C-alpha positions as a LaTeX table, in Angstrom:
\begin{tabular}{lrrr}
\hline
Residue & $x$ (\AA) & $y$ (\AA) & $z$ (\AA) \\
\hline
Unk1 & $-34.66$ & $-16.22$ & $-53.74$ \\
Unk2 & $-33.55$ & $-14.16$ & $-56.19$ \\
Unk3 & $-29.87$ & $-12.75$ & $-57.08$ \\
Unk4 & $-31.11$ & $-9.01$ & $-55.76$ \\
Unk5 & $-32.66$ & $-10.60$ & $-52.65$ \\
Unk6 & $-29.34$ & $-12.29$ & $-52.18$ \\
Unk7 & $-26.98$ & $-9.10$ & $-52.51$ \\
Unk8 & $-29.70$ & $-7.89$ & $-49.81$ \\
Unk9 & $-29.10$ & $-11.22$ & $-47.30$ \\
Unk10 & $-25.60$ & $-10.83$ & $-47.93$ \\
Unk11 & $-25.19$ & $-7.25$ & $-45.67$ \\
Unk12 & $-26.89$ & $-9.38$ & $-42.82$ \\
Unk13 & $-23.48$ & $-11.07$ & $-42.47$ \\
Unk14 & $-20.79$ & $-11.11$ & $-40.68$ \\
Unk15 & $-18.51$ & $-13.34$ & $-42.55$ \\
Unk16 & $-16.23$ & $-14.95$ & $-39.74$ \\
Unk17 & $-13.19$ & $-16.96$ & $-39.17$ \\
Unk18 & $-12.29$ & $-17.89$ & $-35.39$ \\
Unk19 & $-10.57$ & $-20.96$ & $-35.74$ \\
Unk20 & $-7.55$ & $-21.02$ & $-33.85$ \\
Unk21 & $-5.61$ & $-23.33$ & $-36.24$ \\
Unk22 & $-6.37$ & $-21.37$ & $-39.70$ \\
Unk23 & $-3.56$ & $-20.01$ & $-41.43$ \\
Unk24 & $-3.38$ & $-16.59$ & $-43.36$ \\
Unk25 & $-4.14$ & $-17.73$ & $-46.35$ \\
Unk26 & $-7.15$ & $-18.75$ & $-45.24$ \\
Unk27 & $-7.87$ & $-15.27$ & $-44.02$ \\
Unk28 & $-7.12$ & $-14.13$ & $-47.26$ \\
Unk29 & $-9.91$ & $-16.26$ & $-48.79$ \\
Unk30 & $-12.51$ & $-14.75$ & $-46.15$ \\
Unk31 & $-11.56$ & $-11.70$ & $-47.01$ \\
Unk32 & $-11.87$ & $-12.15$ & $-50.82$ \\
Unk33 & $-14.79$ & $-13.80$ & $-49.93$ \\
Unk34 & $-16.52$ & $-11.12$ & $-48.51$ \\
Unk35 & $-15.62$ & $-8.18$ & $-51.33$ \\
Unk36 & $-17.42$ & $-10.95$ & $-53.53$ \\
Unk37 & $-20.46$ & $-11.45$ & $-51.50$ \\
Unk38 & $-20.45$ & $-7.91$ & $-49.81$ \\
Unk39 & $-20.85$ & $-9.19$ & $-47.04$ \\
Unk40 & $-21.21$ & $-6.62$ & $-43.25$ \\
Unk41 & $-17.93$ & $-7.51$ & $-42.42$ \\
Unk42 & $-15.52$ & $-10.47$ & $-41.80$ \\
Unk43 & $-15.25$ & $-11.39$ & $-38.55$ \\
Unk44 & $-11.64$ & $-12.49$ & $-37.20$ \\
Unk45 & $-9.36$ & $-12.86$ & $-33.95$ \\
Unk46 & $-7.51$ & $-10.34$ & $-32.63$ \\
Unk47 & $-4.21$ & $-11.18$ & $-34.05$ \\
Unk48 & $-5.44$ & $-11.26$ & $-37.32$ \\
Unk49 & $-7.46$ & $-7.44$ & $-37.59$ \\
Unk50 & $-4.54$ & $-5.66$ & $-39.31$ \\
Unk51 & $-4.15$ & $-8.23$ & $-42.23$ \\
Unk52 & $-7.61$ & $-7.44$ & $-42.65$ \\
Unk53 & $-7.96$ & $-4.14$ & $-42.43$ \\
Unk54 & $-4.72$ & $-3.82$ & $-45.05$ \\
Unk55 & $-6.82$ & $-6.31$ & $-47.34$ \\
Unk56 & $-10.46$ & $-4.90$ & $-46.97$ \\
Unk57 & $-8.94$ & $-1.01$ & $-47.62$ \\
Unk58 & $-11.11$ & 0.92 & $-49.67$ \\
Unk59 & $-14.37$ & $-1.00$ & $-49.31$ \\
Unk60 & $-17.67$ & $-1.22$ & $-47.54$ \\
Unk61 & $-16.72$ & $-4.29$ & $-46.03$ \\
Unk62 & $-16.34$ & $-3.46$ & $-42.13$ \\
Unk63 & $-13.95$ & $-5.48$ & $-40.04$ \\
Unk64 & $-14.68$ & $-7.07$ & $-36.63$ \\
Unk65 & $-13.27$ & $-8.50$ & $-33.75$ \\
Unk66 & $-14.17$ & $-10.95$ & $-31.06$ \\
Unk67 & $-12.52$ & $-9.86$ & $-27.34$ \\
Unk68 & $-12.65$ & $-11.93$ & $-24.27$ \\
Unk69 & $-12.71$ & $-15.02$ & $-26.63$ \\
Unk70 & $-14.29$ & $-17.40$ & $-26.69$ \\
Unk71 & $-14.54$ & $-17.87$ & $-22.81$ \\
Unk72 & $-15.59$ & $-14.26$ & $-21.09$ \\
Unk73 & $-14.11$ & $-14.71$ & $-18.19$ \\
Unk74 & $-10.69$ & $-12.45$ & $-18.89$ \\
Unk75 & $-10.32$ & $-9.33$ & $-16.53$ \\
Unk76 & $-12.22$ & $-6.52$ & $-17.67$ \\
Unk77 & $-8.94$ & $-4.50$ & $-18.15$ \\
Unk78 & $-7.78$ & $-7.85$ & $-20.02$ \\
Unk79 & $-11.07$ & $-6.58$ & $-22.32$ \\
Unk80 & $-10.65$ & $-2.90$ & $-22.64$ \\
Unk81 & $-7.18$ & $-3.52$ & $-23.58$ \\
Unk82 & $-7.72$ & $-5.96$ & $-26.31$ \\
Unk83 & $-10.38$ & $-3.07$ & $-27.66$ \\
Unk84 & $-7.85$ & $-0.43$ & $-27.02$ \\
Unk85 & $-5.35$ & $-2.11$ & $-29.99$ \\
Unk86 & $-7.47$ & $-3.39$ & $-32.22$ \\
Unk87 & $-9.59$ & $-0.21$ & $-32.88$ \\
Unk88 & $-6.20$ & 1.45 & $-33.29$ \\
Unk89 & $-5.66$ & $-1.11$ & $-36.17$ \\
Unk90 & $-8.71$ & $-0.53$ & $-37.56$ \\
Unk91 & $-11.53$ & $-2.62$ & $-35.86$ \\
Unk92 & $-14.77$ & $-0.93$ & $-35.93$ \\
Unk93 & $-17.02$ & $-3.53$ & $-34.59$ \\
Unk94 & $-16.21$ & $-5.60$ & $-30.71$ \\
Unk95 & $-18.38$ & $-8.95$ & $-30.42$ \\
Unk96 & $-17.25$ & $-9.26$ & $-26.60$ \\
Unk97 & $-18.04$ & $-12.30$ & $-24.50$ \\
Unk98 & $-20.27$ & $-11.77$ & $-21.44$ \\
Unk99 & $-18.76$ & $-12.99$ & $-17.89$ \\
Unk100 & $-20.86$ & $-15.82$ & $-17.51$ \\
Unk101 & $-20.12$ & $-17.60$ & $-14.45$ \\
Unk102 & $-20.85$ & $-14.21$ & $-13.00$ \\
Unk103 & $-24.11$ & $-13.71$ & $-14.93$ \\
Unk104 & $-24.99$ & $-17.29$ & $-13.24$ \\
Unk105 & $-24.22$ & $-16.01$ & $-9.90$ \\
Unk106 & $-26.80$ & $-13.55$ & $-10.25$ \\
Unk107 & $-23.98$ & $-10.99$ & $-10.39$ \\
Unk108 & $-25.88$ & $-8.64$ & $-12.69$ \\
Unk109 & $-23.45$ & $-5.20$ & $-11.24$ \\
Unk110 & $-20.28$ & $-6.86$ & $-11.91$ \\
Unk111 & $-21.47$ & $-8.08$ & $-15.71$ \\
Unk112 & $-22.97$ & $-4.22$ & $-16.39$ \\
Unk113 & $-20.07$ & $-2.89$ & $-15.06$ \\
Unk114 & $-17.54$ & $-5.47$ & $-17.94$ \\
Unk115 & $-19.63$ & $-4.28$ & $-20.49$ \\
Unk116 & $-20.00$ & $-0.70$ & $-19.44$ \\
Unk117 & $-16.35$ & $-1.01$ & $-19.94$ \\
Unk118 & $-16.28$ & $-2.17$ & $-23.41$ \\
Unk119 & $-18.38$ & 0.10 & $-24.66$ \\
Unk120 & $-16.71$ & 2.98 & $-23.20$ \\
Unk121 & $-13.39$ & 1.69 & $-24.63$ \\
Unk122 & $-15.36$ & 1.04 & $-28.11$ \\
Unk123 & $-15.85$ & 4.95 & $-27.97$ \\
Unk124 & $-18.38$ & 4.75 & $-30.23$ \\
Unk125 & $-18.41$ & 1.71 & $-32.57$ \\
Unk126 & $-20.58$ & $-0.91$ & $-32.35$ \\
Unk127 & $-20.46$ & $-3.81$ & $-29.13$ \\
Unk128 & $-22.52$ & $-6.97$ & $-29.73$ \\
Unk129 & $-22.56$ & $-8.89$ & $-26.51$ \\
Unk130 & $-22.30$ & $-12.38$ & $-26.85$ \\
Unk131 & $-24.49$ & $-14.43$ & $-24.17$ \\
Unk132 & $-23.49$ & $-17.75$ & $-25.04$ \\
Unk133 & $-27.14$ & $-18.64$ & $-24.70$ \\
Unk134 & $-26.58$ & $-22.50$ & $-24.41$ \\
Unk135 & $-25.21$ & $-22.21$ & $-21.15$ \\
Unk136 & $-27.85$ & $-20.43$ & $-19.66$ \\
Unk137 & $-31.48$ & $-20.31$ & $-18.16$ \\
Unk138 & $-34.21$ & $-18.69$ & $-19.86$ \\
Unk139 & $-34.59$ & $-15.89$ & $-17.10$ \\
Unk140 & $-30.28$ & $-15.99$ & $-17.12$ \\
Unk141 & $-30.54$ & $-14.95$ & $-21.00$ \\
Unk142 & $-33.58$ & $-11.92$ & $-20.25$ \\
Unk143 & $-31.06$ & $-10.59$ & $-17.41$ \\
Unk144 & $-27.76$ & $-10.61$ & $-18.85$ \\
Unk145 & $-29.68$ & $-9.34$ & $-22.33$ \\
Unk146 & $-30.70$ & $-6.17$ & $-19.48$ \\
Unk147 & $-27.54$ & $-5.61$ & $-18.38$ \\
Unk148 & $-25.98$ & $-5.90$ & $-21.87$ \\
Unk149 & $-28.18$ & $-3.25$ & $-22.91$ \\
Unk150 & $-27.77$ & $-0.61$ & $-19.85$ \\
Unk151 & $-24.32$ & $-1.61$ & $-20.31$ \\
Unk152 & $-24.51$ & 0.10 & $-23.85$ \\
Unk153 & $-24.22$ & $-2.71$ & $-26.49$ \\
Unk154 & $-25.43$ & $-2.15$ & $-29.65$ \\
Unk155 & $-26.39$ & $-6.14$ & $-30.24$ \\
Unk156 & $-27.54$ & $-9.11$ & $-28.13$ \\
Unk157 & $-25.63$ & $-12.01$ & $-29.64$ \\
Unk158 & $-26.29$ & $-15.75$ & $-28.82$ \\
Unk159 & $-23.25$ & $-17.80$ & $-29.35$ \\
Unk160 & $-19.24$ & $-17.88$ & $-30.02$ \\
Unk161 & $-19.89$ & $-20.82$ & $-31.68$ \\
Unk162 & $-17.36$ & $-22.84$ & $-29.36$ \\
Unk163 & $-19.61$ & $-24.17$ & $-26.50$ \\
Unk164 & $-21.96$ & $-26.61$ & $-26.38$ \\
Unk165 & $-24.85$ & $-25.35$ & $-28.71$ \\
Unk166 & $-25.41$ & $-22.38$ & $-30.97$ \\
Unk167 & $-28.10$ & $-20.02$ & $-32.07$ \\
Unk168 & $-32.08$ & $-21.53$ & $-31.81$ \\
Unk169 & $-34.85$ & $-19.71$ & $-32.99$ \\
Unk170 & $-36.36$ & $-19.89$ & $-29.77$ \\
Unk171 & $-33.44$ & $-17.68$ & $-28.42$ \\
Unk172 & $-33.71$ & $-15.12$ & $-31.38$ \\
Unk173 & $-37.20$ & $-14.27$ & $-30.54$ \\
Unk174 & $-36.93$ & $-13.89$ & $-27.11$ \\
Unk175 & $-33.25$ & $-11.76$ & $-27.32$ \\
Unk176 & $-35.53$ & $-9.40$ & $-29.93$ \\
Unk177 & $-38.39$ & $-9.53$ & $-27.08$ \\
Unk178 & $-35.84$ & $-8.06$ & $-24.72$ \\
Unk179 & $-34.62$ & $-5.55$ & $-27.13$ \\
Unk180 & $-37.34$ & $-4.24$ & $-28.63$ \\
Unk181 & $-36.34$ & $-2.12$ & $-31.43$ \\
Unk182 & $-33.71$ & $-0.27$ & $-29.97$ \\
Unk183 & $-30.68$ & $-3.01$ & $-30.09$ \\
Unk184 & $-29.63$ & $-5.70$ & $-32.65$ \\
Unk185 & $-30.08$ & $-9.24$ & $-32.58$ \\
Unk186 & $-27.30$ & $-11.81$ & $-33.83$ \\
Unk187 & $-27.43$ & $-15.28$ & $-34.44$ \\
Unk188 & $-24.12$ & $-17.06$ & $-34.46$ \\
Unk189 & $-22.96$ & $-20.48$ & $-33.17$ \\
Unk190 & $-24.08$ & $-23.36$ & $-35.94$ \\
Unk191 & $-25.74$ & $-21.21$ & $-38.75$ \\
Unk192 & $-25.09$ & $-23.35$ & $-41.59$ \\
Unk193 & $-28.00$ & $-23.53$ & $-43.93$ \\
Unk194 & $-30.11$ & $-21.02$ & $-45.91$ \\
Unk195 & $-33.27$ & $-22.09$ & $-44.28$ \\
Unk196 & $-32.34$ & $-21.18$ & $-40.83$ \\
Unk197 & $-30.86$ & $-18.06$ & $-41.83$ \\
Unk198 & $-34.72$ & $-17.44$ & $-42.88$ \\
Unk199 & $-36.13$ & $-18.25$ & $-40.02$ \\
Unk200 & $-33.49$ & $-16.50$ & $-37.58$ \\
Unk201 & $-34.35$ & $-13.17$ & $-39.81$ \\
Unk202 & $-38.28$ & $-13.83$ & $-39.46$ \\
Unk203 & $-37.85$ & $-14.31$ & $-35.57$ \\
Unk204 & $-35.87$ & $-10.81$ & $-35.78$ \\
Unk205 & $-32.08$ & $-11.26$ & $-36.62$ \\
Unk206 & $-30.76$ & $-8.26$ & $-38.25$ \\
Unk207 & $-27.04$ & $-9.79$ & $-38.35$ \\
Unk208 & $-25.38$ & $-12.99$ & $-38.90$ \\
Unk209 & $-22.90$ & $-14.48$ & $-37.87$ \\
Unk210 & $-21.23$ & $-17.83$ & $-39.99$ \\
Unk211 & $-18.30$ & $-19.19$ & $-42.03$ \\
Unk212 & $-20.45$ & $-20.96$ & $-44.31$ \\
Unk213 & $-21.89$ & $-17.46$ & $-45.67$ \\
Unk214 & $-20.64$ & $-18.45$ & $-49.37$ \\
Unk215 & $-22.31$ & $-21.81$ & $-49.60$ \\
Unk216 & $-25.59$ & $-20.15$ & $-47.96$ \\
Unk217 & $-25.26$ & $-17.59$ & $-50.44$ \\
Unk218 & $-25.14$ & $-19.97$ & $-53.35$ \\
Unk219 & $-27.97$ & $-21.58$ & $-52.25$ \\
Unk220 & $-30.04$ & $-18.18$ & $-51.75$ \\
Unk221 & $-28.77$ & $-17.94$ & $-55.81$ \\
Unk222 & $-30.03$ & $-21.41$ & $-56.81$ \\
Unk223 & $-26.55$ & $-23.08$ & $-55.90$ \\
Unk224 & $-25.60$ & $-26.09$ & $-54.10$ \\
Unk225 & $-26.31$ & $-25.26$ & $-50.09$ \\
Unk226 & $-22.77$ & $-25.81$ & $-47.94$ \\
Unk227 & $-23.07$ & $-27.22$ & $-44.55$ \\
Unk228 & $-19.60$ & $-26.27$ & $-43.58$ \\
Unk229 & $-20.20$ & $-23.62$ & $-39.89$ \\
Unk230 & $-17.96$ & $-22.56$ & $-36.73$ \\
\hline
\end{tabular}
């Protein structure tokens, strides 16, 4: 790939740091990281939105949250108001996770209805709702991808990279059968290497979601391939 395909790959990014141990200085690097790379935007916790809005100022690099982390089953209030503060420091994308246990129960109302929520809170900016497609049933993952998008969502997202497998192929194609061209497909959870981020785009990605985005990078430059991931 060459270095103008890779400034292209690079916007498919969200450059992301969720680990609940890291220190700010290691936010600082993702951030750094991502005015480098140009990158969609660096994704971080809640707690740590302002530091990057204050170090992101002034550039195309967008800054996202997760909310309901990593688990999904806070109270939807718990949800709204976790969107309520960080937009007000600056957030202007919400990957929130999807009530699953309820999703499993066949509860479809009750997930719309956290979502609906979200999105209403999100007044405006973009929701990606994350499925955490390892847990579930084929038929589980078509339904809650539904109610995610009656809910509003912008994005149908696979993984928070914290449960017990990540983003597949498989998934990615059948999340874009579901949403058709009118919604965005993310693959997150275990994206590591340059030659899945290929195939996740080919089965129709249009965002990603890693922390090894530099060492994929490098590789889509001719560099050594990382095989560091969340």
């Amino acid at each position: 790939m060459r270095a103008d395909s890779r400034t292209e790959l690079s916007r498919y990014f969200d450059h992301t740091l969720l680990k609940p141990e890291a220190r700010a200085s290691q936010y600082e690097t993702l951030c750094r990281e991502a005015l480098q790379l140009r990158t969609r935007t660096v994704c971080v916790p809640p707690d740590r939105v302002a530091l990057a809005v204050d170090l992101l100022q002034d550039s195309t690099v967008e800054v996202c949250t997760v909310i309901g982390f990593p688990l999904g089953y806070s109270s939807t209030s718990a949800k709204v108001a976790e969107v309520d503060l960080t937009r007000t420091l600056g957030a202007s994308e919400f990957d929130v996770v999807i009530p699953v246990g309820r999703l499993r129960d066949g509860d479809l109302p009750a997930v719309y209805d956290d979502i609906r929520a979200v999105v209403a809170a999100a007044e405006g900016s973009v929701v990606k709702v994350i499925l955490e497609t390892a847990l579930l049933t084929d038929a589980e993952k078509i339904a809650g991808s539904v109610a995610a998008i009656h809910g509003g969502a912008a994005f149908l997202k696979t993984s928070t990279g914290f449960s017990t497998g990540g983003a597949t192929v498989e998934d990615i194609r059948l999340l874009r059968m579901v949403a058709g061209e009118s919604r965005g497909v993310k693959a997150s959870g275990g994206v590591r290497e340059l030659a899945f981020v290929k195939a996740c785009i080919a089965a129709g990605a249009d965002r990603i979601g890693a922390s090894a985005t530099a060492a994929i990078l490098a590789n889509a430059a001719g560099g050594p391939e990382g095989n560091d991931g969340y």
